[in-house]
Coordinates of N, CA and C in Angstrom, one line a residue:
M153 N -4.2 0.6 -9.3 CA -4.4 -0.4 -7.2 C -5.4 -1.5 -7.5
A154 N -5.5 -1.5 -8.8 CA -6.2 -3.0 -9.5 C -4.2 -3.8 -9.5
A155 N -3.1 -3.5 -9.6 CA -2.0 -3.9 -10.4 C -1.8 -3.7 -7.9
W156 N -2.2 -2.9 -8.1 CA -1.2 -2.9 -6.7 C -1.6 -4.0 -5.4
R157 N -2.7 -5.1 -5.3 CA -3.6 -5.2 -5.1 C -2.8 -6.7 -4.8
R158 N -3.2 -6.4 -6.5 CA -2.7 -8.2 -7.3 C -0.6 -8.0 -7.1
L159 N -0.2 -7.3 -7.1 CA 1.3 -7.6 -6.6 C 1.8 -7.4 -5.3
T160 N 0.7 -7.1 -4.4 CA 0.5 -7.0 -3.1 C 0.3 -8.9 -2.7
A161 N -0.5 -9.1 -3.7 CA -0.9 -11.0 -2.9 C 0.1 -11.5 -3.5
E162 N 1.3 -11.8 -5.0 CA 2.6 -12.2 -5.1 C 3.2 -12.1 -4.0
G163 N 2.6 -11.1 -3.7 CA 4.8 -11.2 -2.7 C 5.5 -9.9 -3.3
N164 N 5.4 -9.5 -4.6 CA 6.2 -8.7 -6.0 C 6.3 -7.8 -5.2
L165 N 7.2 -7.7 -4.1 CA 8.4 -6.3 -3.7 C 8.6 -4.7 -4.7
D166 N 9.7 -5.8 -6.4 CA 9.8 -4.8 -7.6 C 9.1 -4.4 -8.2
G167 N 7.9 -5.3 -8.4 CA 6.6 -5.3 -9.4 C 6.0 -3.6 -8.7
L168 N 6.2 -3.2 -7.0 CA 5.6 -2.9 -6.2 C 6.1 -1.0 -6.0
L169 N 7.6 -1.9 -5.9 CA 8.0 -0.6 -5.5 C 8.3 0.3 -7.7
S170 N 7.7 -0.8 -8.7 CA 8.1 -0.1 -9.4 C 7.0 1.1 -10.0
L171 N 5.7 1.1 -9.4 CA 4.5 1.9 -9.3 C 4.6 3.1 -7.9
L172 N 5.9 3.2 -7.1 CA 6.2 4.2 -7.0 C 7.3 5.6 -7.6
A173 N 6.7 6.5 -6.8 CA 7.0 7.7 -7.5 C 8.6 7.5 -6.4
D174 N 9.5 7.8 -6.5 CA 11.2 8.0 -6.3 C 10.9 8.4 -4.5
D175 N 9.7 10.0 -4.4 CA 10.1 10.4 -3.3 C 8.5 10.6 -2.1
V176 N 8.1 8.9 -2.8 CA 6.9 9.2 -1.9 C 7.1 8.3 -0.1
I177 N 5.8 8.9 0.4 CA 5.7 8.9 1.5 C 4.8 8.5 2.1
F178 N 4.6 7.9 2.5 CA 3.2 6.6 3.4 C 3.5 7.2 5.0
L179 N 2.0 7.7 5.2 CA 1.6 8.3 6.5 C 0.7 6.8 7.4
T180 N 1.4 6.7 8.0 CA 0.2 5.5 8.9 C 0.1 6.4 10.6
P181 N -0.9 5.5 11.4 CA -1.5 5.9 12.4 C 0.8 5.3 13.5
G182 N 0.6 6.4 14.2 CA 2.0 6.7 15.4 C 3.5 5.7 15.4
N183 N 2.9 6.0 13.4 CA 4.8 6.1 13.2 C 4.9 7.5 12.4
P184 N 6.6 7.5 12.3 CA 6.9 8.2 11.5 C 6.6 7.9 9.8
P185 N 6.7 9.4 9.5 CA 7.0 9.4 8.0 C 7.7 7.3 7.2
I186 N 6.9 7.9 6.6 CA 8.0 6.0 6.2 C 7.8 6.6 4.7
T187 N 9.8 5.7 4.1 CA 10.0 7.1 2.6 C 9.9 4.5 1.7
R188 N 10.4 5.6 1.0 CA 10.8 4.2 -0.4 C 11.1 3.1 0.1
D189 N 13.1 3.0 0.6 CA 13.5 1.9 1.1 C 13.2 1.6 2.7
D190 N 12.7 2.6 3.4 CA 11.4 1.8 4.6 C 10.6 1.0 4.2
F191 N 9.0 1.4 3.4 CA 8.2 0.6 2.8 C 8.8 -0.9 2.1
A192 N 10.0 -0.5 1.4 CA 10.9 -1.6 0.4 C 11.2 -3.8 2.0
K193 N 11.6 -2.7 3.5 CA 11.5 -3.5 4.5 C 11.1 -3.8 5.2
G194 N 9.9 -2.5 5.3 CA 8.7 -3.5 5.4 C 8.4 -4.8 4.9
F195 N 7.6 -4.4 3.5 CA 6.8 -5.6 2.8 C 7.8 -6.8 2.8
R196 N 9.4 -6.5 3.0 CA 10.1 -8.3 3.1 C 10.4 -8.6 4.1
E197 N 9.8 -7.6 5.3 CA 10.1 -8.6 7.0 C 8.3 -9.1 6.9
V198 N 6.9 -8.4 6.5 CA 5.9 -9.2 6.4 C 5.5 -10.1 5.7
S199 N 6.0 -9.9 4.2 CA 5.7 -11.1 3.8 C 6.5 -12.3 3.6
A200 N 7.8 -12.7 4.1 CA 8.7 -13.1 4.6 C 7.8 -13.9 6.2
K201 N 7.1 -14.1 7.2 CA 5.9 -14.5 7.4 C 4.6 -14.7 7.4
A202 N 4.1 -13.7 5.8 CA 2.3 -14.2 6.2 C 2.0 -13.9 4.9
R203 N 1.5 -14.0 4.1 CA 0.1 -14.1 2.4 C -0.5 -13.1 3.0
I204 N 0.3 -11.8 2.2 CA -0.9 -10.5 2.2 C -2.0 -10.5 1.4
E205 N -3.3 -10.8 1.3 CA -4.8 -9.8 1.1 C -5.3 -8.6 0.9
T206 N -5.9 -8.4 -0.1 CA -6.4 -7.1 0.9 C -7.2 -7.1 -0.2
Q207 N -8.6 -6.0 0.2 CA -10.1 -6.5 -0.4 C -9.5 -4.2 -0.6
Q208 N -10.3 -4.0 -1.9 CA -10.6 -2.0 -1.4 C -11.7 -1.5 -2.2
D209 N -12.3 -1.1 -1.5 CA -13.3 -0.8 -1.8 C -12.9 1.0 -2.0
V210 N -12.8 1.4 -3.7 CA -12.7 2.8 -4.1 C -14.3 3.5 -4.1
K211 N -14.1 4.5 -3.4 CA -15.1 5.3 -2.6 C -14.7 6.2 -3.9
E212 N -14.1 6.9 -4.1 CA -13.8 8.5 -5.4 C -12.1 8.0 -5.5
I213 N -12.5 8.9 -7.0 CA -11.2 9.0 -7.7 C -11.9 10.4 -8.1
Q214 N -10.8 12.0 -7.8 CA -10.2 13.2 -8.4 C -9.2 12.6 -9.7
V215 N -9.3 13.7 -10.2 CA -8.2 13.6 -11.6 C -7.8 15.2 -11.4
S216 N -7.4 15.4 -11.3 CA -6.1 16.9 -12.5 C -5.2 17.7 -12.7
G217 N -5.1 17.7 -14.3 CA -4.0 17.3 -14.8 C -3.2 15.9 -14.2
D218 N -1.5 16.3 -14.1 CA -0.9 15.1 -13.2 C -1.4 14.8 -11.9
I219 N -2.1 15.8 -10.9 CA -2.2 14.7 -10.1 C -4.1 13.9 -10.5
A220 N -3.3 12.5 -9.2 CA -5.1 12.0 -9.2 C -4.8 12.0 -7.6
V221 N -6.4 12.3 -6.8 CA -6.8 11.2 -5.8 C -7.2 10.6 -5.6
A222 N -7.6 9.5 -4.8 CA -8.6 8.5 -4.2 C -8.3 8.1 -2.9
W223 N -9.7 7.7 -2.2 CA -10.1 7.6 -0.9 C -11.1 6.3 -1.0
S224 N -10.0 4.9 -0.2 CA -11.1 4.2 -0.2 C -10.9 3.4 1.2
Q225 N -11.9 2.3 0.9 CA -11.8 1.6 2.3 C -10.8 -0.1 2.5
L226 N -10.0 -0.3 2.3 CA -8.8 -1.6 3.0 C -9.3 -2.0 3.7
T227 N -9.3 -3.5 3.3 CA -9.2 -4.1 3.7 C -7.6 -5.7 3.8
V228 N -6.8 -5.3 5.5 CA -5.8 -6.4 4.9 C -5.6 -7.3 5.6
V229 N -5.9 -8.8 4.8 CA -5.3 -9.9 5.4 C -3.9 -10.7 6.2
L230 N -3.6 -11.2 7.4 CA -2.2 -11.8 7.1 C -2.6 -12.9 7.5
N231 N -2.1 -14.2 6.6 CA -2.2 -15.4 6.8 C -1.0 -16.3 7.3
P232 N -0.7 -16.2 8.1 CA 1.3 -16.4 8.5 C 1.5 -17.3 7.6
K233 N 2.8 -17.6 7.7 CA 3.2 -18.9 6.5 C 3.2 -20.2 7.1
L234 N 4.1 -19.8 8.6 CA 4.3 -21.6 8.9 C 3.2 -21.4 10.6
G235 N 2.2 -20.8 10.1 CA 0.4 -21.1 11.3 C 1.0 -20.4 11.9
G236 N -0.9 -20.3 13.6 CA -0.4 -18.9 13.8 C -1.9 -17.8 12.9
K237 N -1.8 -17.5 14.0 CA -2.8 -16.2 13.9 C -3.4 -15.2 12.6
R238 N -4.5 -15.7 12.0 CA -5.2 -15.1 10.7 C -5.4 -13.7 11.1
S239 N -5.0 -12.3 10.5 CA -4.5 -11.3 11.0 C -5.9 -10.5 10.2
E240 N -6.8 -9.5 10.6 CA -7.6 -8.9 9.9 C -7.9 -7.5 9.9
A241 N -7.9 -7.0 9.2 CA -8.1 -4.8 9.5 C -8.3 -4.5 8.6
S242 N -9.4 -3.3 9.2 CA -9.7 -2.7 8.2 C -10.1 -1.2 8.1
G243 N -9.7 -0.4 7.1 CA -10.0 1.0 7.1 C -10.0 1.5 6.3
Y244 N -9.5 3.5 6.4 CA -9.7 3.9 5.2 C -8.4 4.2 4.8
V245 N -8.3 5.3 3.1 CA -6.7 5.0 3.0 C -7.2 6.7 2.1
L246 N -6.3 7.4 1.8 CA -6.7 8.6 0.6 C -4.6 8.5 0.6
T247 N -5.5 8.2 -0.9 CA -4.2 8.2 -2.0 C -4.0 10.4 -3.2
V248 N -2.4 10.1 -2.9 CA -2.0 11.2 -4.0 C -1.3 10.2 -5.1
F249 N -1.6 10.6 -6.5 CA -0.8 9.5 -7.3 C -1.1 11.2 -8.3
H250 N 1.5 10.4 -8.7 CA 0.9 11.8 -9.7 C 1.6 11.3 -11.5
R251 N 1.7 11.7 -12.4 CA 1.1 10.9 -13.4 C 3.6 11.3 -13.6
S252 N 3.9 10.4 -13.8 CA 5.3 11.2 -14.9 C 5.7 11.1 -16.1
S253 N 6.6 11.8 -16.3 CA 7.1 12.0 -17.5 C 6.3 11.2 -18.9
S254 N 6.7 10.0 -18.3 CA 7.4 9.1 -19.2 C 4.8 9.1 -19.7
G255 N 4.1 9.5 -18.6 CA 2.1 9.2 -18.1 C 2.3 8.6 -17.5
K256 N 2.8 7.3 -16.6 CA 3.2 6.1 -15.7 C 2.3 6.7 -14.9
W257 N 1.2 6.6 -14.0 CA 0.4 7.2 -12.7 C 1.5 6.4 -11.7
L258 N 1.8 6.8 -10.9 CA 3.0 6.6 -9.3 C 2.1 7.4 -8.4
L259 N 2.2 6.3 -7.6 CA 2.1 6.4 -5.7 C 2.8 7.3 -5.6
A260 N 2.3 8.7 -4.8 CA 3.0 9.7 -4.7 C 3.4 10.2 -2.5
R261 N 2.1 9.9 -1.8 CA 2.0 10.1 -0.7 C 0.2 9.3 -0.3
D262 N 0.6 8.4 0.7 CA -0.8 7.9 1.3 C -1.0 7.8 3.5
A263 N -1.8 7.8 2.9 CA -2.8 7.8 4.8 C -3.3 6.8 4.8
N264 N -2.3 5.8 5.5 CA -3.0 4.7 5.2 C -3.7 4.1 7.2
L265 N -4.5 5.4 7.1 CA -5.7 4.2 8.5 C -6.3 3.1 8.8
V266 N -5.8 2.4 8.5 CA -6.0 0.7 8.6 C -4.8 0.4 9.9
A267 N -5.7 0.1 11.2 CA -4.2 -0.6 12.7 C -3.7 -1.5 12.4
G268 N -2.9 -1.1 12.6 CA -1.5 -1.7 11.8 C -0.8 -1.0 10.9
A269 N -0.8 -0.3 10.6 CA -0.5 -0.2 9.6 C 1.3 0.6 9.4
G270 N 1.9 -0.1 8.8 CA 3.2 0.3 8.9 C 4.0 -0.2 10.0
N271 N 3.2 -1.6 10.7 CA 4.8 -1.6 11.5 C 4.3 -3.4 10.5
P272 N 5.5 -3.7 10.3 CA 5.7 -4.9 10.5 C 6.2 -6.0 11.2
D273 N 6.3 -5.3 12.6 CA 5.7 -6.5 13.6 C 3.9 -7.0 14.0
R274 N 3.5 -6.8 13.8 CA 2.1 -7.4 13.9 C 1.9 -8.4 12.9
V275 N 3.4 -9.1 12.3 CA 2.9 -10.9 12.2 C 3.2 -11.6 13.3

């Protein structure tokens, strides 16, 4: 989770994609399910327009075998690169990870309730 926040701040899409399962699904309010390709497209759009800062307060992590579930409170700050108003939104996130055959934990499902999540036009 710390690597995710760091890579997001760096705008490192390739790094973020390396943390995702191939069949990852993101669920966000008012949007259809977001696939890996959808995520990449949206991240490119947002990070081209704004620097993304996140703060995360992990409330709980449960691990059972090759599955882990975490819920946290997430704050996302978008700082426009070309001027404009900074935006901030907070909400809860429920994330499911699975351990790959190599032993690496990958993000498999993410239900993100932060206002504006999944909408690259919010910048």
